[in-house]
């Protein structure tokens, strides 16, 4: 079994996230992709984030027609700040034996990883898939991580990935570029502009019915 864990604020989930999940699942032949909305994103404390139940509900609506995709409320159940290391440890202990975990993130998130709690340990706990995002081109691995940490990983040409001392790998993948962000969707909604085709229709209706992003 191979599962992808896709964490994010998802305020709201959009076609960029969904297309990324579809392509990653195909490339890595993953059985499931679990979307994990952050309850409290530690690096977004200065920003007003929509309550968890709305963000979770929008992810549910976006993925309900696609059985390999699901939503986990683990970060809300755990309470407090949402740290990926706690989430990965949860899936490693609570899941079937032999399960391989792939943590999915955009290039922008990976470039910030040295600010994440216990990031050095996190990188050794499971596999990582870093996907390109418009505006964040792939940079040399050693340009992102401090030298001592980058030195632990070696490029394995057969795997097409950087493999570390515990066998986990970090893959960099270039997917279909979709220049869509939640920030842009929130701004358009606030300004009364359309978000048609940027998010699934069910999410668009949910935003309008609940008057989300009207006053930011
Ligand atoms: P915001 O603008 O509020 O930061 P966002 O669009 O970046 O929202 P997040 O919830 O912050 O969405 O992102 C969750 C994860 O999805 C991150 O790892 C991010 O890099 C990735 N991601 C977001 N949008 C895209 C996209 N268009 N293409 C590829 N990856 C994306
Ligand atoms: Mg973001």
mmCIF file of N, CA and C and ligand atoms in Angstrom, residues 8-10 14 17 41 44 47 108-109 133 136 181-183 186, ligand 2:
data_model
loop_
_atom_site.group_PDB
_atom_site.id
_atom_site.type_symbol
_atom_site.label_atom_id
_atom_site.label_comp_id
_atom_site.label_asym_id
_atom_site.label_seq_id
_atom_site.Cartn_x
_atom_site.Cartn_y
_atom_site.Cartn_z
ATOM 1 N N UNK A 8 -2.189 21.041 3.828
ATOM 2 C CA UNK A 8 -2.310 22.421 3.358
ATOM 3 C C UNK A 8 -3.328 23.176 4.187
ATOM 4 N N UNK A 9 -3.414 24.463 3.934
ATOM 5 C CA UNK A 9 -4.436 25.250 4.632
ATOM 6 C C UNK A 9 -5.776 25.059 3.924
ATOM 7 N N UNK A 10 -5.715 24.899 2.600
ATOM 8 C CA UNK A 10 -6.908 24.662 1.773
ATOM 9 C C UNK A 10 -7.994 25.701 2.057
ATOM 10 N N UNK A 14 -8.426 24.197 -4.349
ATOM 11 C CA UNK A 14 -8.643 24.654 -5.729
ATOM 12 C C UNK A 14 -8.117 23.631 -6.747
ATOM 13 N N UNK A 17 -4.498 22.292 -6.467
ATOM 14 C CA UNK A 17 -4.306 21.183 -5.521
ATOM 15 C C UNK A 17 -4.810 19.864 -6.122
ATOM 16 N N UNK A 41 -2.043 26.552 11.158
ATOM 17 C CA UNK A 41 -0.787 26.495 10.416
ATOM 18 C C UNK A 41 0.212 27.408 11.148
ATOM 19 N N UNK A 44 1.444 30.574 9.441
ATOM 20 C CA UNK A 44 0.476 31.548 8.904
ATOM 21 C C UNK A 44 -0.244 32.272 10.045
ATOM 22 N N UNK A 47 -2.025 35.649 9.550
ATOM 23 C CA UNK A 47 -3.136 35.752 8.597
ATOM 24 C C UNK A 47 -4.423 35.216 9.206
ATOM 25 N N UNK A 108 7.120 25.810 -3.157
ATOM 26 C CA UNK A 108 7.145 26.966 -2.236
ATOM 27 C C UNK A 108 7.188 26.497 -0.789
ATOM 28 N N UNK A 109 6.448 25.440 -0.485
ATOM 29 C CA UNK A 109 6.433 24.909 0.878
ATOM 30 C C UNK A 109 7.779 24.270 1.204
ATOM 31 N N UNK A 133 5.739 24.664 -8.925
ATOM 32 C CA UNK A 133 4.624 25.605 -8.888
ATOM 33 C C UNK A 133 5.074 26.838 -9.637
ATOM 34 N N UNK A 136 7.945 29.346 -8.659
ATOM 35 C CA UNK A 136 8.931 28.689 -7.794
ATOM 36 C C UNK A 136 9.607 27.593 -8.598
ATOM 37 N N UNK A 181 -3.921 30.054 -6.924
ATOM 38 C CA UNK A 181 -3.628 30.031 -5.486
ATOM 39 C C UNK A 181 -4.896 30.374 -4.713
ATOM 40 N N UNK A 182 -4.943 29.920 -3.473
ATOM 41 C CA UNK A 182 -6.084 30.235 -2.609
ATOM 42 C C UNK A 182 -6.143 31.741 -2.362
ATOM 43 N N UNK A 183 -4.979 32.369 -2.243
ATOM 44 C CA UNK A 183 -4.951 33.818 -2.013
ATOM 45 C C UNK A 183 -5.679 34.537 -3.144
ATOM 46 N N UNK A 186 -9.451 33.983 -2.888
ATOM 47 C CA UNK A 186 -10.052 34.805 -1.819
ATOM 48 C C UNK A 186 -10.187 36.256 -2.286
HETATM 49 MG MG1 LIG B 2 0.303 28.477 0.278
#
